[in-house]
N, CA, C and O atoms as a GROMACS GRO file, in nm:
protein
  504
    1MET      N    1  -0.571  -1.355  -3.729
    1MET     CA    2  -0.663  -1.443  -3.796
    1MET      C    3  -0.804  -1.384  -3.791
    1MET      O    4  -0.847  -1.335  -3.687
    2ASN      N    5  -0.874  -1.388  -3.902
    2ASN     CA    6  -1.010  -1.334  -3.908
    2ASN      C    7  -1.109  -1.449  -3.917
    2ASN      O    8  -1.120  -1.514  -4.021
    3TYR      N    9  -1.182  -1.473  -3.808
    3TYR     CA   10  -1.281  -1.579  -3.805
    3TYR      C   11  -1.419  -1.524  -3.836
    3TYR      O   12  -1.452  -1.411  -3.799
    4GLU      N   13  -1.498  -1.603  -3.903
    4GLU     CA   14  -1.637  -1.567  -3.930
    4GLU      C   15  -1.727  -1.663  -3.853
    4GLU      O   16  -1.702  -1.783  -3.850
    5ILE      N   17  -1.832  -1.609  -3.793
    5ILE     CA   18  -1.927  -1.693  -3.720
    5ILE      C   19  -2.028  -1.749  -3.818
    5ILE      O   20  -2.086  -1.676  -3.898
    6THR      N   21  -2.050  -1.879  -3.809
    6THR     CA   22  -2.148  -1.947  -3.893
    6THR      C   23  -2.242  -2.025  -3.804
    6THR      O   24  -2.198  -2.102  -3.718
    7MET      N   25  -2.373  -2.007  -3.823
    7MET     CA   26  -2.471  -2.083  -3.746
    7MET      C   27  -2.496  -2.215  -3.820
    7MET      O   28  -2.529  -2.216  -3.938
    8LEU      N   29  -2.480  -2.325  -3.747
    8LEU     CA   30  -2.504  -2.457  -3.805
    8LEU      C   31  -2.647  -2.505  -3.780
    8LEU      O   32  -2.711  -2.563  -3.867
    9LYS      N   33  -2.697  -2.479  -3.657
    9LYS     CA   34  -2.832  -2.522  -3.619
    9LYS      C   35  -2.894  -2.418  -3.527
    9LYS      O   36  -2.824  -2.347  -3.454
   10ASP      N   37  -3.026  -2.412  -3.533
   10ASP     CA   38  -3.099  -2.323  -3.444
   10ASP      C   39  -3.237  -2.385  -3.422
   10ASP      O   40  -3.309  -2.411  -3.518
   11GLY      N   41  -3.272  -2.409  -3.296
   11GLY     CA   42  -3.401  -2.473  -3.272
   11GLY      C   43  -3.444  -2.468  -3.128
   11GLY      O   44  -3.378  -2.409  -3.042
   12HIS      N   45  -3.558  -2.532  -3.103
   12HIS     CA   46  -3.620  -2.535  -2.970
   12HIS      C   47  -3.647  -2.680  -2.930
   12HIS      O   48  -3.762  -2.724  -2.931
   13PRO      N   49  -3.542  -2.752  -2.895
   13PRO     CA   50  -3.562  -2.892  -2.856
   13PRO      C   51  -3.618  -2.905  -2.714
   13PRO      O   52  -3.624  -2.807  -2.639
   14THR      N   53  -3.658  -3.024  -2.681
   14THR     CA   54  -3.697  -3.059  -2.545
   14THR      C   55  -3.575  -3.122  -2.480
   14THR      O   56  -3.514  -3.213  -2.536
   15ALA      N   57  -3.540  -3.074  -2.362
   15ALA     CA   58  -3.419  -3.122  -2.294
   15ALA      C   59  -3.429  -3.270  -2.262
   15ALA      O   60  -3.527  -3.316  -2.203
   16ARG      N   61  -3.327  -3.344  -2.300
   16ARG     CA   62  -3.317  -3.486  -2.263
   16ARG      C   63  -3.231  -3.504  -2.139
   16ARG      O   64  -3.225  -3.612  -2.080
   17LYS      N   65  -3.164  -3.395  -2.101
   17LYS     CA   66  -3.085  -3.391  -1.977
   17LYS      C   67  -3.086  -3.248  -1.929
   17LYS      O   68  -3.132  -3.159  -2.001
   18GLU      N   69  -3.038  -3.223  -1.810
   18GLU     CA   70  -3.033  -3.086  -1.757
   18GLU      C   71  -2.927  -3.006  -1.830
   18GLU      O   72  -2.821  -3.056  -1.867
   19HIS      N   73  -2.959  -2.877  -1.850
   19HIS     CA   74  -2.867  -2.779  -1.907
   19HIS      C   75  -2.871  -2.655  -1.820
   19HIS      O   76  -2.963  -2.639  -1.739
   20GLU      N   77  -2.774  -2.570  -1.835
   20GLU     CA   78  -2.774  -2.442  -1.765
   20GLU      C   79  -2.793  -2.331  -1.866
   20GLU      O   80  -2.722  -2.325  -1.966
   21CYS      N   81  -2.889  -2.242  -1.840
   21CYS     CA   82  -2.911  -2.127  -1.928
   21CYS      C   83  -2.786  -2.039  -1.924
   21CYS      O   84  -2.737  -2.003  -1.817
   22MET      N   85  -2.737  -2.004  -2.042
   22MET     CA   86  -2.614  -1.926  -2.049
   22MET      C   87  -2.638  -1.777  -2.024
   22MET      O   88  -2.543  -1.700  -2.011
   23PHE      N   89  -2.764  -1.736  -2.017
   23PHE     CA   90  -2.796  -1.598  -1.982
   23PHE      C   91  -2.819  -1.581  -1.833
   23PHE      O   92  -2.755  -1.496  -1.771
   24CYS      N   93  -2.907  -1.661  -1.773
   24CYS     CA   94  -2.946  -1.636  -1.634
   24CYS      C   95  -2.892  -1.740  -1.535
   24CYS      O   96  -2.897  -1.717  -1.414
   25GLY      N   97  -2.843  -1.852  -1.585
   25GLY     CA   98  -2.787  -1.954  -1.497
   25GLY      C   99  -2.887  -2.053  -1.441
   25GLY      O  100  -2.849  -2.145  -1.368
   26ARG      N  101  -3.015  -2.036  -1.474
   26ARG     CA  102  -3.116  -2.130  -1.424
   26ARG      C  103  -3.093  -2.268  -1.486
   26ARG      O  104  -3.036  -2.279  -1.595
   27ILE      N  105  -3.135  -2.370  -1.416
   27ILE     CA  106  -3.125  -2.507  -1.466
   27ILE      C  107  -3.247  -2.534  -1.554
   27ILE      O  108  -3.361  -2.518  -1.511
   28ILE      N  109  -3.221  -2.575  -1.676
   28ILE     CA  110  -3.325  -2.619  -1.768
   28ILE      C  111  -3.341  -2.768  -1.742
   28ILE      O  112  -3.249  -2.846  -1.767
   29ARG      N  113  -3.455  -2.806  -1.693
   29ARG     CA  114  -3.481  -2.944  -1.651
   29ARG      C  115  -3.515  -3.035  -1.768
   29ARG      O  116  -3.564  -2.989  -1.872
   30LYS      N  117  -3.489  -3.162  -1.750
   30LYS     CA  118  -3.526  -3.262  -1.848
   30LYS      C  119  -3.676  -3.250  -1.877
   30LYS      O  120  -3.757  -3.243  -1.785
   31GLY      N  121  -3.712  -3.247  -2.005
   31GLY     CA  122  -3.852  -3.234  -2.045
   31GLY      C  123  -3.895  -3.092  -2.078
   31GLY      O  124  -4.001  -3.073  -2.137
   32GLU      N  125  -3.814  -2.990  -2.041
   32GLU     CA  126  -3.848  -2.851  -2.072
   32GLU      C  127  -3.797  -2.814  -2.211
   32GLU      O  128  -3.692  -2.862  -2.254
   33LYS      N  129  -3.872  -2.730  -2.280
   33LYS     CA  130  -3.826  -2.674  -2.407
   33LYS      C  131  -3.726  -2.564  -2.377
   33LYS      O  132  -3.734  -2.496  -2.274
   34TYR      N  133  -3.631  -2.545  -2.467
   34TYR     CA  134  -3.532  -2.440  -2.453
   34TYR      C  135  -3.482  -2.403  -2.592
   34TYR      O  136  -3.517  -2.469  -2.690
   35HIS      N  137  -3.402  -2.299  -2.602
   35HIS     CA  138  -3.346  -2.254  -2.730
   35HIS      C  139  -3.200  -2.295  -2.736
   35HIS      O  140  -3.122  -2.266  -2.645
   36ARG      N  141  -3.163  -2.363  -2.845
   36ARG     CA  142  -3.025  -2.406  -2.865
   36ARG      C  143  -2.980  -2.364  -3.004
   36ARG      O  144  -3.049  -2.390  -3.103
   37SER      N  145  -2.864  -2.302  -3.011
   37SER     CA  146  -2.802  -2.267  -3.138
   37SER      C  147  -2.661  -2.327  -3.139
   37SER      O  148  -2.592  -2.326  -3.038
   38THR      N  149  -2.622  -2.377  -3.254
   38THR     CA  150  -2.487  -2.432  -3.270
   38THR      C  151  -2.414  -2.345  -3.371
   38THR      O  152  -2.463  -2.321  -3.481
   39PHE      N  153  -2.295  -2.300  -3.333
   39PHE     CA  154  -2.216  -2.209  -3.415
   39PHE      C  155  -2.076  -2.265  -3.439
   39PHE      O  156  -2.027  -2.351  -3.365
   40VAL      N  157  -2.014  -2.215  -3.545
   40VAL     CA  158  -1.872  -2.237  -3.568
   40VAL      C  159  -1.808  -2.099  -3.569
   40VAL      O  160  -1.850  -2.010  -3.642
   41TYR      N  161  -1.707  -2.083  -3.486
   41TYR     CA  162  -1.627  -1.960  -3.487
   41TYR      C  163  -1.484  -2.006  -3.510
   41TYR      O  164  -1.443  -2.027  -3.624
   42ASP      N  165  -1.408  -2.020  -3.406
   42ASP     CA  166  -1.277  -2.084  -3.419
   42ASP      C  167  -1.289  -2.231  -3.383
   42ASP      O  168  -1.196  -2.309  -3.401
   43ASP      N  169  -1.407  -2.267  -3.329
   43ASP     CA  170  -1.441  -2.403  -3.289
   43ASP      C  171  -1.594  -2.414  -3.295
   43ASP      O  172  -1.662  -2.313  -3.313
   44VAL      N  173  -1.647  -2.533  -3.282
   44VAL     CA  174  -1.792  -2.552  -3.277
   44VAL      C  175  -1.838  -2.535  -3.132
   44VAL      O  176  -1.778  -2.591  -3.041
   45TYR      N  177  -1.943  -2.457  -3.112
   45TYR     CA  178  -1.997  -2.443  -2.976
   45TYR      C  179  -2.148  -2.428  -2.981
   45TYR      O  180  -2.205  -2.388  -3.083
   46ASP      N  181  -2.212  -2.460  -2.869
   46ASP     CA  182  -2.356  -2.446  -2.854
   46ASP      C  183  -2.386  -2.330  -2.760
   46ASP      O  184  -2.313  -2.305  -2.664
   47TRP      N  185  -2.495  -2.261  -2.790
   47TRP     CA  186  -2.547  -2.158  -2.701
   47TRP      C  187  -2.684  -2.207  -2.656
   47TRP      O  188  -2.769  -2.239  -2.739
   48VAL      N  189  -2.705  -2.214  -2.524
   48VAL     CA  190  -2.827  -2.266  -2.465
   48VAL      C  191  -2.891  -2.157  -2.381
   48VAL      O  192  -2.825  -2.095  -2.297
   49GLU      N  193  -3.021  -2.133  -2.404
   49GLU     CA  194  -3.092  -2.035  -2.322
   49GLU      C  195  -3.232  -2.086  -2.292
   49GLU      O  196  -3.295  -2.152  -2.375
   50CYS      N  197  -3.280  -2.053  -2.172
   50CYS     CA  198  -3.415  -2.093  -2.134
   50CYS      C  199  -3.516  -2.009  -2.212
   50CYS      O  200  -3.482  -1.904  -2.267
   51GLU      N  201  -3.640  -2.055  -2.215
   51GLU     CA  202  -3.743  -1.985  -2.291
   51GLU      C  203  -3.773  -1.847  -2.231
   51GLU      O  204  -3.808  -1.754  -2.305
   52LYS      N  205  -3.761  -1.833  -2.100
   52LYS     CA  206  -3.786  -1.703  -2.038
   52LYS      C  207  -3.684  -1.600  -2.084
   52LYS      O  208  -3.721  -1.487  -2.120
   53CYS      N  209  -3.558  -1.638  -2.084
   53CYS     CA  210  -3.454  -1.544  -2.128
   53CYS      C  211  -3.470  -1.510  -2.276
   53CYS      O  212  -3.452  -1.395  -2.316
   54GLU      N  213  -3.504  -1.608  -2.357
   54GLU     CA  214  -3.525  -1.583  -2.499
   54GLU      C  215  -3.638  -1.482  -2.519
   54GLU      O  216  -3.625  -1.390  -2.599
   55PHE      N  217  -3.748  -1.500  -2.445
   55PHE     CA  218  -3.862  -1.409  -2.454
   55PHE      C  219  -3.824  -1.268  -2.409
   55PHE      O  220  -3.852  -1.170  -2.478
   56VAL      N  221  -3.760  -1.258  -2.292
   56VAL     CA  222  -3.722  -1.128  -2.238
   56VAL      C  223  -3.626  -1.056  -2.333
   56VAL      O  224  -3.644  -0.937  -2.360
   57ALA      N  225  -3.526  -1.126  -2.384
   57ALA     CA  226  -3.430  -1.065  -2.476
   57ALA      C  227  -3.500  -1.015  -2.602
   57ALA      O  228  -3.467  -0.908  -2.654
   58SER      N  229  -3.594  -1.093  -2.650
   58SER     CA  230  -3.669  -1.053  -2.770
   58SER      C  231  -3.757  -0.932  -2.742
   58SER      O  232  -3.757  -0.836  -2.819
   59GLU      N  233  -3.834  -0.936  -2.632
   59GLU     CA  234  -3.924  -0.827  -2.598
   59GLU      C  235  -3.850  -0.695  -2.573
   59GLU      O  236  -3.902  -0.588  -2.604
   60LEU      N  237  -3.731  -0.703  -2.518
   60LEU     CA  238  -3.653  -0.582  -2.490
   60LEU      C  239  -3.557  -0.548  -2.604
   60LEU      O  240  -3.469  -0.463  -2.588
   61ASN      N  241  -3.576  -0.614  -2.718
   61ASN     CA  242  -3.498  -0.587  -2.840
   61ASN      C  243  -3.348  -0.604  -2.821
   61ASN      O  244  -3.270  -0.536  -2.887
   62MET      N  245  -3.308  -0.693  -2.734
   62MET     CA  246  -3.166  -0.714  -2.710
   62MET      C  247  -3.097  -0.776  -2.831
   62MET      O  248  -2.981  -0.744  -2.859
   63TYR      N  249  -3.166  -0.864  -2.901
   63TYR     CA  250  -3.105  -0.927  -3.018
   63TYR      C  251  -3.082  -0.824  -3.128
   63TYR      O  252  -2.982  -0.831  -3.201
   64ASP      N  253  -3.174  -0.729  -3.141
   64ASP     CA  254  -3.161  -0.625  -3.243
   64ASP      C  255  -3.049  -0.529  -3.211
   64ASP      O  256  -2.980  -0.480  -3.300
   65ASP      N  257  -3.030  -0.502  -3.081
   65ASP     CA  258  -2.932  -0.403  -3.039
   65ASP      C  259  -2.790  -0.457  -3.026
   65ASP      O  260  -2.695  -0.380  -3.014
   66CYS      N  261  -2.776  -0.591  -3.030
   66CYS     CA  262  -2.642  -0.649  -3.008
   66CYS      C  263  -2.558  -0.638  -3.134
   66CYS      O  264  -2.609  -0.614  -3.243
   67ASN      N  265  -2.431  -0.656  -3.116
   67ASN     CA  266  -2.336  -0.658  -3.226
   67ASN      C  267  -2.361  -0.785  -3.307
   67ASN      O  268  -2.341  -0.895  -3.256
   68ASN      N  269  -2.403  -0.772  -3.431
   68ASN     CA  270  -2.439  -0.888  -3.513
   68ASN      C  271  -2.322  -0.983  -3.538
   68ASN      O  272  -2.343  -1.099  -3.571
   69VAL      N  273  -2.201  -0.935  -3.522
   69VAL     CA  274  -2.085  -1.022  -3.542
   69VAL      C  275  -2.072  -1.121  -3.426
   69VAL      O  276  -2.050  -1.240  -3.448
   70ASP      N  277  -2.086  -1.072  -3.303
   70ASP     CA  278  -2.065  -1.156  -3.186
   70ASP      C  279  -2.195  -1.206  -3.124
   70ASP      O  280  -2.191  -1.298  -3.042
   71GLY      N  281  -2.307  -1.151  -3.159
   71GLY     CA  282  -2.433  -1.191  -3.099
   71GLY      C  283  -2.450  -1.130  -2.960
   71GLY      O  284  -2.370  -1.047  -2.917
   72LEU      N  285  -2.555  -1.172  -2.893
   72LEU     CA  286  -2.587  -1.121  -2.760
   72LEU      C  287  -2.512  -1.204  -2.656
   72LEU      O  288  -2.532  -1.325  -2.645
   73SER      N  289  -2.426  -1.139  -2.580
   73SER     CA  290  -2.348  -1.209  -2.478
   73SER      C  291  -2.424  -1.212  -2.346
   73SER      O  292  -2.518  -1.134  -2.325
   74ALA      N  293  -2.384  -1.300  -2.258
   74ALA     CA  294  -2.443  -1.307  -2.124
   74ALA      C  295  -2.420  -1.178  -2.048
   74ALA      O  296  -2.508  -1.133  -1.975
   75ASP      N  297  -2.304  -1.117  -2.064
   75ASP     CA  298  -2.275  -0.990  -1.996
   75ASP      C  299  -2.368  -0.879  -2.041
   75ASP      O  300  -2.420  -0.803  -1.959
   76VAL      N  301  -2.389  -0.869  -2.172
   76VAL     CA  302  -2.477  -0.765  -2.225
   76VAL      C  303  -2.622  -0.792  -2.184
   76VAL      O  304  -2.697  -0.699  -2.153
   77PHE      N  305  -2.663  -0.920  -2.183
   77PHE     CA  306  -2.797  -0.956  -2.136
   77PHE      C  307  -2.815  -0.909  -1.992
   77PHE      O  308  -2.916  -0.846  -1.960
   78GLN      N  309  -2.719  -0.938  -1.907
   78GLN     CA  310  -2.728  -0.900  -1.765
   78GLN      C  311  -2.731  -0.748  -1.750
   78GLN      O  312  -2.808  -0.695  -1.670
   79GLU      N  313  -2.650  -0.677  -1.826
   79GLU     CA  314  -2.651  -0.531  -1.822
   79GLU      C  315  -2.789  -0.476  -1.860
   79GLU      O  316  -2.839  -0.383  -1.797
   80ASN      N  317  -2.850  -0.535  -1.963
   80ASN     CA  318  -2.983  -0.492  -2.007
   80ASN      C  319  -3.089  -0.518  -1.900
   80ASN      O  320  -3.174  -0.433  -1.877
   81ILE      N  321  -3.083  -0.634  -1.836
   81ILE     CA  322  -3.179  -0.665  -1.730
   81ILE      C  323  -3.161  -0.568  -1.613
   81ILE      O  324  -3.258  -0.514  -1.562
   82ASN      N  325  -3.037  -0.547  -1.573
   82ASN     CA  326  -3.010  -0.455  -1.461
   82ASN      C  327  -3.057  -0.313  -1.494
   82ASN      O  328  -3.110  -0.244  -1.407
   83GLU      N  329  -3.038  -0.270  -1.617
   83GLU     CA  330  -3.083  -0.137  -1.659
   83GLU      C  331  -3.236  -0.129  -1.658
   83GLU      O  332  -3.292  -0.029  -1.615
   84TYR      N  333  -3.302  -0.233  -1.706
   84TYR     CA  334  -3.449  -0.239  -1.704
   84TYR      C  335  -3.500  -0.224  -1.560
   84TYR      O  336  -3.592  -0.146  -1.534
   85VAL      N  337  -3.441  -0.299  -1.469
   85VAL     CA  338  -3.485  -0.295  -1.329
   85VAL      C  339  -3.458  -0.156  -1.270
   85VAL      O  340  -3.542  -0.102  -1.199
   86ARG      N  341  -3.342  -0.098  -1.299
   86ARG     CA  342  -3.312   0.038  -1.250
   86ARG      C  343  -3.414   0.139  -1.302
   86ARG      O  344  -3.459   0.227  -1.228
   87LEU      N  345  -3.449   0.128  -1.430
   87LEU     CA  346  -3.543   0.223  -1.490
   87LEU      C  347  -3.685   0.208  -1.437
   87LEU      O  348  -3.756   0.307  -1.420
   88HIS      N  349  -3.728   0.085  -1.410
   88HIS     CA  350  -3.867   0.059  -1.376
   88HIS      C  351  -3.894   0.029  -1.228
   88HIS      O  352  -4.009   0.030  -1.185
   89HIS      N  353  -3.788   0.001  -1.151
   89HIS     CA  354  -3.812  -0.042  -1.012
   89HIS      C  355  -3.711   0.016  -0.914
   89HIS      O  356  -3.671  -0.049  -0.817
   90TYR      N  357  -3.671   0.139  -0.940
   90TYR     CA  358  -3.582   0.209  -0.848
   90TYR      C  359  -3.666   0.277  -0.742
   90TYR      O  360  -3.763   0.346  -0.774
   91ASP      N  361  -3.630   0.259  -0.617
   91ASP     CA  362  -3.705   0.318  -0.505
   91ASP      C  363  -3.623   0.435  -0.450
   91ASP      O  364  -3.522   0.415  -0.382
   92LYS      N  365  -3.668   0.556  -0.480
   92LYS     CA  366  -3.596   0.676  -0.436
   92LYS      C  367  -3.587   0.686  -0.284
   92LYS      O  368  -3.492   0.743  -0.230
   93SER      N  369  -3.688   0.632  -0.214
   93SER     CA  370  -3.689   0.643  -0.067
   93SER      C  371  -3.574   0.566  -0.002
   93SER      O  372  -3.529   0.603   0.106
   94ILE      N  373  -3.527   0.461  -0.066
   94ILE     CA  374  -3.412   0.387  -0.011
   94ILE      C  375  -3.287   0.404  -0.097
   94ILE      O  376  -3.181   0.349  -0.067
   95ASP      N  377  -3.300   0.484  -0.205
   95ASP     CA  378  -3.190   0.510  -0.298
   95ASP      C  379  -3.128   0.380  -0.348
   95ASP      O  380  -3.006   0.364  -0.351
   96ASP      N  381  -3.216   0.288  -0.389
   96ASP     CA  382  -3.170   0.157  -0.437
   96ASP      C  383  -3.286   0.092  -0.512
   96ASP      O  384  -3.397   0.145  -0.518
   97ILE      N  385  -3.258  -0.024  -0.568
   97ILE     CA  386  -3.362  -0.104  -0.632
   97ILE      C  387  -3.463  -0.143  -0.524
   97ILE      O  388  -3.425  -0.176  -0.412
   98ALA      N  389  -3.591  -0.139  -0.560
   98ALA     CA  390  -3.696  -0.176  -0.464
   98ALA      C  391  -3.667  -0.313  -0.406
   98ALA      O  392  -3.624  -0.404  -0.477
   99LYS      N  393  -3.691  -0.328  -0.276
   99LYS     CA  394  -3.657  -0.452  -0.206
   99LYS      C  395  -3.718  -0.576  -0.271
   99LYS      O  396  -3.655  -0.681  -0.277
  100GLU      N  397  -3.844  -0.563  -0.321
  100GLU     CA  398  -3.908  -0.680  -0.383
  100GLU      C  399  -3.845  -0.718  -0.517
  100GLU      O  400  -3.883  -0.819  -0.577
  101TRP      N  401  -3.748  -0.639  -0.564
  101TRP     CA  402  -3.676  -0.671  -0.688
  101TRP      C  403  -3.531  -0.710  -0.661
  101TRP      O  404  -3.454  -0.727  -0.756
  102GLN      N  405  -3.493  -0.724  -0.538
  102GLN     CA  406  -3.357  -0.765  -0.504
  102GLN      C  407  -3.354  -0.916  -0.483
  102GLN      O  408  -3.390  -0.967  -0.377
  103HIS      N  409  -3.312  -0.986  -0.586
  103HIS     CA  410  -3.312  -1.134  -0.588
  103HIS      C  411  -3.185  -1.184  -0.657
  103HIS      O  412  -3.111  -1.106  -0.716
  104PRO      N  413  -3.161  -1.315  -0.648
  104PRO     CA  414  -3.060  -1.374  -0.736
  104PRO      C  415  -3.102  -1.344  -0.881
  104PRO      O  416  -3.220  -1.329  -0.911
  105PHE      N  417  -3.005  -1.336  -0.969
  105PHE     CA  418  -3.030  -1.289  -1.106
  105PHE      C  419  -3.141  -1.366  -1.177
  105PHE      O  420  -3.228  -1.304  -1.239
  106PHE      N  421  -3.142  -1.500  -1.170
  106PHE     CA  422  -3.243  -1.575  -1.244
  106PHE      C  423  -3.384  -1.544  -1.193
  106PHE      O  424  -3.479  -1.551  -1.271
  107LYS      N  425  -3.398  -1.511  -1.066
  107LYS     CA  426  -3.531  -1.475  -1.012
  107LYS      C  427  -3.571  -1.335  -1.060
  107LYS      O  428  -3.689  -1.308  -1.082
  108THR      N  429  -3.474  -1.247  -1.076
  108THR     CA  430  -3.502  -1.115  -1.132
  108THR      C  431  -3.551  -1.130  -1.276
  108THR      O  432  -3.645  -1.062  -1.317
  109VAL      N  433  -3.487  -1.219  -1.352
  109VAL     CA  434  -3.532  -1.246  -1.490
  109VAL      C  435  -3.675  -1.298  -1.487
  109VAL      O  436  -3.756  -1.258  -1.571
  110ASP      N  437  -3.708  -1.386  -1.393
  110ASP     CA  438  -3.845  -1.436  -1.379
  110ASP      C  439  -3.943  -1.321  -1.360
  110ASP      O  440  -4.049  -1.319  -1.422
  111LYS      N  441  -3.908  -1.226  -1.274
  111LYS     CA  442  -3.998  -1.113  -1.246
  111LYS      C  443  -4.013  -1.023  -1.370
  111LYS      O  444  -4.123  -0.976  -1.399
  112VAL      N  445  -3.904  -1.000  -1.441
  112VAL     CA  446  -3.911  -0.921  -1.564
  112VAL      C  447  -3.998  -0.994  -1.666
  112VAL      O  448  -4.081  -0.933  -1.733
  113TYR      N  449  -3.979  -1.125  -1.678
  113TYR     CA  450  -4.059  -1.207  -1.769
  113TYR      C  451  -4.208  -1.193  -1.736
  113TYR      O  452  -4.289  -1.166  -1.825
  114GLU      N  453  -4.244  -1.210  -1.610
  114GLU     CA  454  -4.385  -1.199  -1.569
  114GLU      C  455  -4.440  -1.059  -1.598
  114GLU      O  456  -4.554  -1.045  -1.645
  115GLU      N  457  -4.360  -0.957  -1.572
  115GLU     CA  458  -4.404  -0.821  -1.598
  115GLU      C  459  -4.430  -0.799  -1.748
  115GLU      O  460  -4.529  -0.737  -1.785
  116LEU      N  461  -4.341  -0.849  -1.831
  116LEU     CA  462  -4.356  -0.832  -1.976
  116LEU      C  463  -4.474  -0.913  -2.030
  116LEU      O  464  -4.545  -0.867  -2.120
  117ILE      N  465  -4.495  -1.033  -1.977
  117ILE     CA  466  -4.611  -1.115  -2.017
  117ILE      C  467  -4.740  -1.042  -1.980
  117ILE      O  468  -4.832  -1.033  -2.062
  118ASN      N  469  -4.748  -0.989  -1.858
  118ASN     CA  470  -4.867  -0.916  -1.814
  118ASN      C  471  -4.891  -0.793  -1.900
  118ASN      O  472  -5.006  -0.762  -1.934
  119LYS      N  473  -4.784  -0.723  -1.935
  119LYS     CA  474  -4.796  -0.605  -2.020
  119LYS      C  475  -4.851  -0.643  -2.157
  119LYS      O  476  -4.937  -0.574  -2.211
  120LYS      N  477  -4.802  -0.753  -2.212
  120LYS     CA  478  -4.850  -0.801  -2.343
  120LYS      C  479  -4.998  -0.837  -2.337
  120LYS      O  480  -5.074  -0.806  -2.429
  121GLU      N  481  -5.038  -0.903  -2.229
  121GLU     CA  482  -5.179  -0.942  -2.211
  121GLU      C  483  -5.268  -0.819  -2.204
  121GLU      O  484  -5.375  -0.816  -2.265
  122LYS      N  485  -5.224  -0.716  -2.128
  122LYS     CA  486  -5.303  -0.594  -2.117
  122LYS      C  487  -5.316  -0.524  -2.252
  122LYS      O  488  -5.424  -0.476  -2.287
  123GLU      N  489  -5.207  -0.520  -2.329
  123GLU     CA  490  -5.211  -0.458  -2.461
  123GLU      C  491  -5.305  -0.533  -2.555
  123GLU      O  492  -5.373  -0.474  -2.638
  124LYS      N  493  -5.307  -0.664  -2.540
  124LYS     CA  494  -5.393  -0.747  -2.623
  124LYS      C  495  -5.541  -0.720  -2.595
  124LYS      O  496  -5.624  -0.728  -2.686
  125ASN      N  497  -5.574  -0.688  -2.470
  125ASN     CA  498  -5.712  -0.667  -2.429
  125ASN      C  499  -5.761  -0.524  -2.448
  125ASN      O  500  -5.877  -0.493  -2.420
  126ILE      N  501  -5.673  -0.437  -2.494
  126ILE     CA  502  -5.713  -0.296  -2.515
  126ILE      C  503  -5.777  -0.280  -2.650
  126ILE      O  504  -5.816  -0.169  -2.687
   0.00000   0.00000   0.00000
């Protein structure tokens, strides 16, 4: 069977209840804005992501690099984050990721988000 993915809705609602980000696993709290897309593939499903993950994925061109048929998966998002950290925060003296970057995944995403925001601010002021 050949299924085609169709997007039904795409938006940035304010959470009326808690959700879990499908990229990083953080809890999106009631009252927070987040990104929600509704698709039909073989069934109707929603994709929910926090604003930090949406920003990071966009800044690192993950949406552009993903397979347009299947979209950006949580696994590919995690691989991209791990690769970013390896490229930018590898500590040769301990032959591992720098200790200040060894966190649960959602906290690592927070640090990447902050780093990218700071980089954007610096570029804006140049």
